Amino acid sequence: MSKSLQAIRGMNDILPGQTPIWRYLETTFAQLLDGYGYSEIRLPILEFTDLFARGIGEGTDVVDKEMYTFLDRNEESLTLRPEGTAGCVRAVLEHGLSGGGQVQKLWYTGPMFRYEKPQKGRYRQFHQIGVEVFNQPGPDIDAELIVLTARLWKRLGLADAVTLQLNSLGSSEARAEYRDALVAYLRERFDQLDEDSQRRLTTNPLRILDSKNAQTQALLVGAPTLSDYLDEASREHFEGLKARLDAVGIAYQINPKLVRGLDYYGRTVFEWVTDKLGAQGTVCAGGRYDGLVGQFGGKPTPGVGFAMGVERLVLLLETLALVPEALSPAPHAYICAFGEAAELAALELAERLRDRVPGLRLLVNGGGGSFKSQFKKADKSGARFALILGEDELASRVVGCKPLRDDGEQQNIAWDALAEHLAACVEQA
Ligand code: HAM
């Protein structure tokens, strides 16, 4: 097939067999968030390139290597959003949603774009469900975000499949001091660093901490650690978070090397990881970004949030066989109609039934066909009943109702009584 008729590498169609799982995840999440008082926000997929360059930071992989950036017809540089936080902060500022210290608890979902090397769990168009909270400076909200994700894992049956990693990045001053100490330590060992880490030593030295290179990791064993450089206020904040997680019984591992790949973080960072998906095991990640609103020119406003990768969650549910069976329920009934007059009557009858029976799943055979072929389609649809409408039935205003899932007898039901019959069927299901 010619290349232009294939989807772009790393950008996937989500086919009808999969969409029920996506809907299940999205509705489970939306219902959960309703219960915590969060509101949905819908944001554009395109933003000015500068928003991401400033927000996520020059020197990060996302900004330097992974953005889909182009000039529009007006010669403005635009970028397909690689993540949701920068756009959300922009919208909150633009519409004054955080003015006067107003607390905002927001969530969003949708596609994100990064030019990464595609592999299992890593795509160029992927989807996130994210949450951002503004004007809540204390560790109580960090804890709430973690608690609500833990509740989501429980609802999805994933509680035993994921673990929580936590770290504090401290204030920007503490981080700068630590960065200097780390750079000094690694400069002395420059030749032993892998090539990527050598480059990062000038662009983004903290990212060397999560290098996958074994020799680099060995070098880091004796390196200064961020926790030794934490400022007092950040230390207290972190202790406050840990105490709250302890109080509600959420287990965590402190990972001093967890630094995250985006520049806006300070203080709390966290990741939920699984060992069931190979290399792309982070299913949800986030942290605090108290400096970002100020950096965009707004009044200093505390912010904290996270985003989860929907593809990774779908993969995890499938891998662990945790997809609920009843996600795409079969129709209750399938109408087979024979002859033009019956086809017209079938359409009218179906619409009347849909008016009268809430929740009814009713299919009407399309395209005519023999008795045998229509019956076969009715059976294949998984419907409980075939409703048969031919010339005789039309004349006596009945349908032949044939059970398809048990050996019950076919019986004639008057059109007027059909709604009641199907309502009982909907209720049973
Ligand atoms: P992130 O760690 O870059 O953070 O992405 C969050 C999650 O999105 C990842 O943990 C992963 O599950 C998923 N993800 C990221 N890249 C890909 C990819 N190429 N393919 C599939 N899934 C992917 C952020 O984006 C921050 N905005 C999160 C945040 C919100 N922090 C504060 N608020």
Short mmCIF file of C-alpha atoms and ligand atoms in Angstrom, two decimals:
data_model
loop_
_atom_site.label_atom_id
_atom_site.label_comp_id
_atom_site.label_asym_id
_atom_site.label_seq_id
_atom_site.Cartn_x
_atom_site.Cartn_y
_atom_site.Cartn_z
CA MET A 1 0.00 0.00 0.00
CA SER A 2 1.33 3.46 -0.82
CA LYS A 3 2.80 5.28 2.13
CA SER A 4 0.31 8.14 2.01
CA LEU A 5 -2.49 5.64 2.59
CA GLN A 6 -0.94 4.42 5.82
CA ALA A 7 -1.20 6.06 9.21
CA ILE A 8 1.88 8.05 10.21
CA ARG A 9 4.37 5.96 12.20
CA GLY A 10 3.57 6.11 15.91
CA MET A 11 0.05 7.45 15.30
CA ASN A 12 -2.59 4.82 15.80
CA ASP A 13 -6.17 4.31 14.80
CA ILE A 14 -8.25 3.27 17.75
CA LEU A 15 -10.52 0.69 16.19
CA PRO A 16 -14.09 -0.19 17.21
CA GLY A 17 -12.87 -3.26 19.09
CA GLN A 18 -10.82 -0.99 21.37
CA THR A 19 -13.00 2.09 21.84
CA PRO A 20 -15.14 0.49 24.58
CA ILE A 21 -12.00 0.19 26.76
CA TRP A 22 -11.17 3.83 26.11
CA ARG A 23 -14.70 4.90 27.01
CA TYR A 24 -14.58 2.77 30.11
CA LEU A 25 -11.33 4.44 31.24
CA GLU A 26 -12.59 7.92 30.44
CA THR A 27 -15.94 7.50 32.18
CA THR A 28 -14.40 5.80 35.21
CA PHE A 29 -11.98 8.70 35.51
CA ALA A 30 -14.63 11.41 34.94
CA GLN A 31 -16.93 9.88 37.57
CA LEU A 32 -14.08 9.62 40.04
CA LEU A 33 -13.06 13.24 39.48
CA ASP A 34 -16.68 14.39 39.88
CA GLY A 35 -16.58 12.82 43.31
CA TYR A 36 -13.59 15.00 44.26
CA GLY A 37 -15.05 18.23 42.84
CA TYR A 38 -12.84 18.61 39.75
CA SER A 39 -14.14 20.29 36.56
CA GLU A 40 -13.28 19.47 32.99
CA ILE A 41 -11.43 21.95 30.77
CA ARG A 42 -11.04 21.50 27.00
CA LEU A 43 -7.94 23.01 25.44
CA PRO A 44 -6.66 23.54 21.89
CA ILE A 45 -4.27 21.03 20.39
CA LEU A 46 -2.15 23.79 18.81
CA GLU A 47 -0.40 26.53 20.76
CA PHE A 48 2.34 29.02 19.96
CA THR A 49 5.70 27.23 20.01
CA ASP A 50 7.06 29.72 22.48
CA LEU A 51 4.57 28.60 25.15
CA PHE A 52 6.15 25.15 25.27
CA ALA A 53 9.72 26.40 24.83
CA ARG A 54 9.28 28.68 27.85
CA GLY A 55 7.07 26.38 29.92
CA ILE A 56 8.67 22.98 29.45
CA GLY A 57 12.11 24.49 28.97
CA GLU A 58 14.88 24.69 26.37
CA GLY A 59 17.32 21.90 27.02
CA THR A 60 14.61 19.30 27.71
CA ASP A 61 14.24 16.41 25.28
CA VAL A 62 10.62 17.36 24.64
CA VAL A 63 11.46 20.88 23.47
CA ASP A 64 14.81 20.17 21.80
CA LYS A 65 13.97 16.98 19.94
CA GLU A 66 10.35 15.94 20.11
CA MET A 67 8.02 18.76 19.14
CA TYR A 68 5.94 18.84 15.97
CA THR A 69 6.51 22.47 15.03
CA PHE A 70 5.57 24.28 11.83
CA LEU A 71 4.91 27.73 10.43
CA ASP A 72 1.27 28.43 9.69
CA ARG A 73 0.10 30.51 6.73
CA ASN A 74 0.74 33.62 8.75
CA GLU A 75 4.38 32.59 9.34
CA GLU A 76 3.72 32.04 13.04
CA SER A 77 5.49 29.12 14.68
CA LEU A 78 2.92 26.71 16.11
CA THR A 79 3.40 23.40 17.88
CA LEU A 80 1.15 20.38 18.36
CA ARG A 81 0.93 20.15 22.13
CA PRO A 82 3.41 17.63 23.56
CA GLU A 83 1.66 17.74 26.96
CA GLY A 84 -1.24 19.49 28.66
CA THR A 85 0.15 21.53 31.55
CA ALA A 86 1.55 24.49 29.60
CA GLY A 87 -1.70 24.99 27.66
CA CYS A 88 -3.79 24.64 30.81
CA VAL A 89 -1.71 27.25 32.64
CA ARG A 90 -2.03 29.53 29.61
CA ALA A 91 -5.84 29.15 29.61
CA VAL A 92 -6.11 29.71 33.36
CA LEU A 93 -4.07 32.89 33.08
CA GLU A 94 -5.78 34.14 29.94
CA HIS A 95 -9.25 33.79 31.46
CA GLY A 96 -8.29 34.93 34.94
CA LEU A 97 -9.39 31.61 36.46
CA SER A 98 -6.83 31.74 39.25
CA GLY A 99 -7.25 35.43 40.07
CA GLY A 100 -7.77 36.52 43.67
CA GLY A 101 -6.34 33.25 44.94
CA GLN A 102 -9.28 31.23 43.54
CA VAL A 103 -8.73 27.51 43.83
CA GLN A 104 -9.13 25.72 40.49
CA LYS A 105 -9.29 21.95 40.23
CA LEU A 106 -9.27 21.00 36.56
CA TRP A 107 -8.97 17.91 34.41
CA TYR A 108 -8.57 17.33 30.68
CA THR A 109 -8.12 14.54 28.22
CA GLY A 110 -6.97 14.33 24.63
CA PRO A 111 -4.16 13.63 22.21
CA MET A 112 -0.57 14.82 22.72
CA PHE A 113 2.25 14.68 20.17
CA ARG A 114 5.93 13.90 20.59
CA TYR A 115 8.44 12.89 17.95
CA GLU A 116 9.81 9.95 19.92
CA LYS A 117 10.99 6.58 18.67
CA PRO A 118 7.81 4.49 18.62
CA GLN A 119 7.76 1.24 20.57
CA LYS A 120 5.30 -0.62 22.77
CA GLY A 121 3.75 1.99 25.09
CA ARG A 122 5.47 4.90 23.35
CA TYR A 123 3.81 6.64 20.44
CA ARG A 124 4.02 9.90 18.51
CA GLN A 125 0.36 10.63 19.01
CA PHE A 126 -0.72 9.43 22.44
CA HIS A 127 -3.44 10.38 24.86
CA GLN A 128 -3.31 11.72 28.35
CA ILE A 129 -5.85 12.21 31.07
CA GLY A 130 -4.50 15.01 33.21
CA VAL A 131 -5.32 17.03 36.30
CA GLU A 132 -4.08 20.49 37.31
CA VAL A 133 -4.81 22.33 40.56
CA PHE A 134 -4.10 26.02 41.19
CA ASN A 135 -3.74 28.05 44.38
CA GLN A 136 -3.32 25.16 46.76
CA PRO A 137 0.20 25.49 48.18
CA GLY A 138 0.16 22.79 50.87
CA PRO A 139 1.07 19.10 50.79
CA ASP A 140 -2.59 18.22 51.42
CA ILE A 141 -3.39 18.69 47.74
CA ASP A 142 -0.31 16.72 46.62
CA ALA A 143 -1.68 13.95 48.83
CA GLU A 144 -5.19 14.30 47.39
CA LEU A 145 -3.88 13.85 43.84
CA ILE A 146 -2.04 10.71 44.84
CA VAL A 147 -4.99 9.39 46.86
CA LEU A 148 -7.39 9.84 43.97
CA THR A 149 -5.08 8.07 41.53
CA ALA A 150 -4.77 5.24 44.05
CA ARG A 151 -8.56 5.05 44.12
CA LEU A 152 -8.61 4.88 40.33
CA TRP A 153 -6.18 1.94 40.38
CA LYS A 154 -8.46 0.19 42.85
CA ARG A 155 -11.54 0.78 40.67
CA LEU A 156 -9.72 -0.56 37.62
CA GLY A 157 -8.33 -3.56 39.51
CA LEU A 158 -4.76 -2.29 39.05
CA ALA A 159 -3.83 -1.61 42.67
CA ASP A 160 -1.36 -4.52 42.84
CA ALA A 161 0.18 -3.75 39.46
CA VAL A 162 1.51 -0.26 40.14
CA THR A 163 3.86 1.28 42.68
CA LEU A 164 4.34 4.87 43.68
CA GLN A 165 7.71 6.61 43.48
CA LEU A 166 8.20 9.95 45.17
CA ASN A 167 10.85 12.62 45.35
CA SER A 168 11.22 16.27 46.24
CA LEU A 169 13.15 18.57 43.92
CA GLY A 170 13.25 21.39 46.49
CA SER A 171 13.25 25.08 45.67
CA SER A 172 14.88 26.42 42.52
CA GLU A 173 17.76 27.80 44.63
CA ALA A 174 18.33 24.41 46.26
CA ARG A 175 18.21 22.75 42.87
CA ALA A 176 20.72 25.23 41.43
CA GLU A 177 23.10 24.56 44.30
CA TYR A 178 22.69 20.83 43.86
CA ARG A 179 23.15 21.13 40.09
CA ASP A 180 26.52 22.83 40.63
CA ALA A 181 27.64 20.09 43.01
CA LEU A 182 26.52 17.35 40.63
CA VAL A 183 28.19 18.99 37.63
CA ALA A 184 31.45 19.41 39.57
CA TYR A 185 31.36 15.73 40.55
CA LEU A 186 30.60 14.53 37.02
CA ARG A 187 33.09 16.86 35.31
CA GLU A 188 35.86 15.03 37.09
CA ARG A 189 34.55 11.81 35.57
CA PHE A 190 33.54 13.25 32.19
CA ASP A 191 35.33 10.60 30.11
CA GLN A 192 33.46 7.80 31.82
CA LEU A 193 30.03 9.26 31.03
CA ASP A 194 27.95 7.99 28.11
CA GLU A 195 27.61 10.37 25.17
CA ASP A 196 24.08 11.46 26.00
CA SER A 197 25.04 12.30 29.57
CA GLN A 198 28.11 14.23 28.38
CA ARG A 199 25.77 16.39 26.33
CA ARG A 200 23.32 16.76 29.21
CA LEU A 201 26.07 17.94 31.53
CA THR A 202 25.73 21.33 29.89
CA THR A 203 22.07 21.28 28.81
CA ASN A 204 20.19 19.55 31.63
CA PRO A 205 22.52 17.86 34.16
CA LEU A 206 19.79 16.62 36.53
CA ARG A 207 18.46 14.38 33.76
CA ILE A 208 21.73 12.41 33.94
CA LEU A 209 20.34 10.94 37.16
CA ASP A 210 17.83 8.83 35.25
CA SER A 211 20.23 7.74 32.52
CA LYS A 212 19.66 4.12 31.47
CA ASN A 213 23.40 3.59 30.94
CA ALA A 214 24.81 1.11 33.47
CA GLN A 215 28.28 2.67 33.66
CA THR A 216 26.78 6.11 34.23
CA GLN A 217 24.52 4.69 36.91
CA ALA A 218 27.56 3.12 38.60
CA LEU A 219 29.30 6.50 38.54
CA LEU A 220 26.30 8.10 40.21
CA VAL A 221 26.52 5.85 43.26
CA GLY A 222 29.02 8.17 44.88
CA ALA A 223 27.49 11.41 43.57
CA PRO A 224 25.95 14.06 45.83
CA THR A 225 22.22 13.51 46.32
CA LEU A 226 19.47 16.05 45.92
CA SER A 227 17.98 15.28 49.32
CA ASP A 228 21.13 16.65 51.00
CA TYR A 229 20.48 20.00 49.36
CA LEU A 230 16.77 20.39 50.13
CA ASP A 231 15.76 23.70 51.66
CA GLU A 232 13.89 23.66 54.95
CA ALA A 233 10.47 24.66 53.55
CA SER A 234 10.62 21.94 50.87
CA ARG A 235 11.73 19.40 53.43
CA GLU A 236 8.72 20.25 55.60
CA HIS A 237 6.39 20.09 52.61
CA PHE A 238 7.74 16.65 51.72
CA GLU A 239 7.38 15.40 55.29
CA GLY A 240 3.79 16.70 55.29
CA LEU A 241 3.04 14.73 52.15
CA LYS A 242 4.61 11.55 53.48
CA ALA A 243 2.69 11.84 56.76
CA ARG A 244 -0.59 12.11 54.86
CA LEU A 245 0.17 9.13 52.64
CA ASP A 246 1.13 7.13 55.74
CA ALA A 247 -2.15 8.15 57.39
CA VAL A 248 -4.25 6.77 54.52
CA GLY A 249 -2.04 3.71 54.07
CA ILE A 250 -0.61 4.46 50.62
CA ALA A 251 2.78 2.82 50.17
CA TYR A 252 5.55 4.70 48.33
CA GLN A 253 9.21 4.42 47.52
CA ILE A 254 11.43 7.44 47.81
CA ASN A 255 13.43 7.62 44.60
CA PRO A 256 16.15 10.28 44.95
CA LYS A 257 16.89 9.98 41.23
CA LEU A 258 13.37 10.84 40.12
CA VAL A 259 13.79 14.25 38.46
CA ARG A 260 11.21 14.17 35.60
CA GLY A 261 11.87 15.42 32.08
CA LEU A 262 10.12 18.78 32.14
CA ASP A 263 11.69 21.90 33.62
CA TYR A 264 8.74 23.39 35.46
CA TYR A 265 8.78 21.08 38.46
CA GLY A 266 9.85 22.02 41.98
CA ARG A 267 9.24 20.26 45.31
CA THR A 268 7.00 17.20 44.94
CA VAL A 269 7.39 14.89 41.94
CA PHE A 270 5.86 11.44 41.63
CA GLU A 271 5.39 8.57 39.22
CA TRP A 272 3.19 5.49 39.27
CA VAL A 273 5.14 2.70 37.59
CA THR A 274 4.45 -0.89 36.60
CA ASP A 275 6.84 -3.72 35.77
CA LYS A 276 4.27 -5.32 33.45
CA LEU A 277 4.84 -3.17 30.35
CA GLY A 278 8.57 -3.45 29.73
CA ALA A 279 10.58 -0.25 29.23
CA GLN A 280 7.60 2.14 29.13
CA GLY A 281 6.38 1.41 32.64
CA THR A 282 5.33 4.86 33.85
CA VAL A 283 1.55 5.01 33.65
CA CYS A 284 1.04 8.29 35.51
CA ALA A 285 3.39 11.10 36.43
CA GLY A 286 3.31 14.59 37.81
CA GLY A 287 4.32 17.04 40.46
CA ARG A 288 4.32 20.58 41.69
CA TYR A 289 5.11 23.62 39.51
CA ASP A 290 4.70 26.63 41.77
CA GLY A 291 6.88 28.82 39.55
CA LEU A 292 5.20 28.29 36.18
CA VAL A 293 2.35 30.81 36.36
CA GLY A 294 4.80 33.50 37.48
CA GLN A 295 7.17 32.52 34.72
CA PHE A 296 4.36 33.14 32.21
CA GLY A 297 3.92 36.63 33.62
CA GLY A 298 1.07 35.93 36.04
CA LYS A 299 0.91 36.58 39.75
CA PRO A 300 2.83 33.79 41.53
CA THR A 301 0.31 30.94 41.81
CA PRO A 302 0.99 27.48 43.19
CA GLY A 303 0.23 24.66 40.77
CA VAL A 304 0.34 20.89 40.94
CA GLY A 305 -0.89 18.10 38.70
CA PHE A 306 -0.28 14.86 36.89
CA ALA A 307 -1.09 13.11 33.64
CA MET A 308 -1.59 9.46 32.83
CA GLY A 309 -0.95 7.76 29.52
CA VAL A 310 -4.20 6.25 28.26
CA GLU A 311 -2.50 3.83 25.81
CA ARG A 312 -0.36 2.47 28.64
CA LEU A 313 -3.40 1.97 30.86
CA VAL A 314 -5.25 0.19 28.06
CA LEU A 315 -2.21 -2.04 27.51
CA LEU A 316 -1.98 -2.77 31.21
CA LEU A 317 -5.67 -3.68 31.48
CA GLU A 318 -5.32 -5.97 28.47
CA THR A 319 -2.06 -7.54 29.68
CA LEU A 320 -3.60 -8.37 33.04
CA ALA A 321 -6.93 -9.46 31.49
CA LEU A 322 -8.76 -6.84 33.52
CA VAL A 323 -11.01 -5.50 30.79
CA PRO A 324 -14.59 -5.97 32.05
CA GLU A 325 -16.59 -8.31 29.83
CA ALA A 326 -19.75 -6.26 29.50
CA LEU A 327 -18.14 -3.19 27.91
CA SER A 328 -19.91 -3.56 24.56
CA PRO A 329 -23.24 -5.13 25.45
CA ALA A 330 -25.20 -7.01 22.81
CA PRO A 331 -28.44 -5.57 21.40
CA HIS A 332 -31.68 -6.55 23.06
CA ALA A 333 -33.44 -7.11 19.75
CA TYR A 334 -32.88 -7.21 15.99
CA ILE A 335 -35.70 -6.46 13.57
CA CYS A 336 -35.85 -8.54 10.39
CA ALA A 337 -38.21 -7.10 7.79
CA PHE A 338 -39.34 -8.69 4.53
CA GLY A 339 -40.69 -6.57 1.68
CA GLU A 340 -40.84 -2.85 1.19
CA ALA A 341 -43.98 -2.22 3.25
CA ALA A 342 -42.56 -4.18 6.17
CA GLU A 343 -39.26 -2.32 5.95
CA LEU A 344 -41.08 1.01 6.24
CA ALA A 345 -43.15 -0.27 9.14
CA ALA A 346 -39.99 -1.60 10.81
CA LEU A 347 -38.36 1.81 10.73
CA GLU A 348 -41.41 3.46 12.23
CA LEU A 349 -41.88 0.76 14.84
CA ALA A 350 -38.20 0.93 15.84
CA GLU A 351 -38.35 4.68 16.38
CA ARG A 352 -41.53 4.33 18.44
CA LEU A 353 -39.89 1.65 20.59
CA ARG A 354 -36.81 3.84 21.10
CA ASP A 355 -39.12 6.64 22.28
CA ARG A 356 -40.82 4.40 24.79
CA VAL A 357 -38.04 2.14 26.13
CA PRO A 358 -35.08 3.99 27.64
CA GLY A 359 -31.83 2.09 27.36
CA LEU A 360 -33.11 -0.12 24.55
CA ARG A 361 -30.46 -1.45 22.19
CA LEU A 362 -32.30 -2.21 18.98
CA LEU A 363 -30.89 -3.00 15.54
CA VAL A 364 -32.86 -2.85 12.32
CA ASN A 365 -31.69 -5.04 9.47
CA GLY A 366 -30.38 -2.96 6.59
CA GLY A 367 -30.30 -3.91 2.93
CA GLY A 368 -33.06 -6.54 2.86
CA GLY A 369 -32.10 -10.15 2.22
CA SER A 370 -33.62 -13.60 2.50
CA PHE A 371 -35.13 -14.97 5.68
CA LYS A 372 -32.03 -17.09 6.21
CA SER A 373 -29.52 -14.29 5.72
CA GLN A 374 -31.39 -11.82 7.95
CA PHE A 375 -31.71 -14.43 10.65
CA LYS A 376 -28.02 -15.17 10.47
CA LYS A 377 -27.21 -11.48 10.92
CA ALA A 378 -29.63 -11.24 13.85
CA ASP A 379 -27.91 -14.17 15.51
CA LYS A 380 -24.43 -12.82 14.84
CA SER A 381 -25.33 -9.47 16.43
CA GLY A 382 -25.73 -11.28 19.75
CA ALA A 383 -29.32 -9.99 20.14
CA ARG A 384 -31.63 -11.77 22.58
CA PHE A 385 -34.61 -11.65 20.20
CA ALA A 386 -35.22 -11.49 16.49
CA LEU A 387 -38.36 -9.49 15.75
CA ILE A 388 -39.86 -10.69 12.48
CA LEU A 389 -41.99 -8.48 10.33
CA GLY A 390 -43.40 -9.89 7.05
CA GLU A 391 -46.61 -9.37 5.11
CA ASP A 392 -48.74 -11.51 7.48
CA GLU A 393 -47.41 -9.80 10.60
CA LEU A 394 -47.96 -6.42 8.99
CA ALA A 395 -51.61 -7.28 8.22
CA SER A 396 -52.31 -8.33 11.83
CA ARG A 397 -50.08 -5.63 13.44
CA VAL A 398 -47.89 -8.11 15.30
CA VAL A 399 -44.23 -9.15 15.18
CA GLY A 400 -42.92 -12.66 15.45
CA CYS A 401 -40.59 -12.63 18.45
CA LYS A 402 -38.01 -15.41 18.36
CA PRO A 403 -35.63 -15.93 21.27
CA LEU A 404 -32.09 -16.36 19.91
CA ARG A 405 -30.20 -17.25 23.08
CA ASP A 406 -32.42 -20.05 24.40
CA ASP A 407 -34.80 -22.65 22.97
CA GLY A 408 -37.96 -20.65 23.77
CA GLU A 409 -40.83 -20.76 21.31
CA GLN A 410 -41.44 -18.02 18.79
CA GLN A 411 -44.55 -16.03 19.71
CA ASN A 412 -46.50 -13.25 18.11
CA ILE A 413 -46.60 -10.00 20.05
CA ALA A 414 -48.94 -7.14 19.21
CA TRP A 415 -47.13 -3.90 18.30
CA ASP A 416 -48.81 -2.15 21.21
CA ALA A 417 -47.48 -4.72 23.70
CA LEU A 418 -43.96 -4.81 22.31
CA ALA A 419 -42.60 -1.85 24.28
CA GLU A 420 -43.59 -3.50 27.55
CA HIS A 421 -42.02 -6.78 26.48
CA LEU A 422 -38.73 -5.09 25.57
CA ALA A 423 -38.72 -2.90 28.68
CA ALA A 424 -38.77 -6.10 30.75
CA CYS A 425 -35.86 -7.39 28.69
CA VAL A 426 -33.87 -4.15 29.27
CA GLU A 427 -34.54 -4.36 32.98
CA GLN A 428 -33.34 -7.97 33.20
CA ALA A 429 -30.07 -7.22 31.43
P1 HAM B 1 5.01 13.22 31.24
O1 HAM B 1 5.74 12.39 32.24
O2 HAM B 1 5.78 13.75 30.12
O3 HAM B 1 4.31 14.39 32.06
O4 HAM B 1 3.80 12.39 30.66
C1 HAM B 1 2.81 11.84 31.51
C2 HAM B 1 2.44 10.44 31.06
O5 HAM B 1 2.04 10.44 29.69
C3 HAM B 1 3.58 9.45 31.10
O6 HAM B 1 3.77 8.94 32.39
C4 HAM B 1 3.08 8.38 30.15
O7 HAM B 1 2.16 7.53 30.79
C5 HAM B 1 2.37 9.20 29.10
N1 HAM B 1 3.25 9.41 27.94
C6 HAM B 1 4.22 10.36 27.81
N2 HAM B 1 4.81 10.25 26.60
C7 HAM B 1 4.21 9.23 25.94
C8 HAM B 1 4.37 8.63 24.66
N3 HAM B 1 5.24 9.08 23.77
N4 HAM B 1 3.57 7.57 24.34
C9 HAM B 1 2.64 7.11 25.21
N5 HAM B 1 2.45 7.65 26.44
C10 HAM B 1 3.21 8.69 26.81
C11 HAM B 1 3.55 15.35 31.49
O8 HAM B 1 3.18 15.36 30.35
C12 HAM B 1 3.12 16.41 32.48
N6 HAM B 1 2.34 17.43 31.74
C13 HAM B 1 2.30 15.81 33.60
C14 HAM B 1 1.87 16.84 34.59
C15 HAM B 1 0.66 17.43 34.67
N7 HAM B 1 2.63 17.34 35.53
C16 HAM B 1 1.92 18.26 36.21
N8 HAM B 1 0.74 18.31 35.67
#
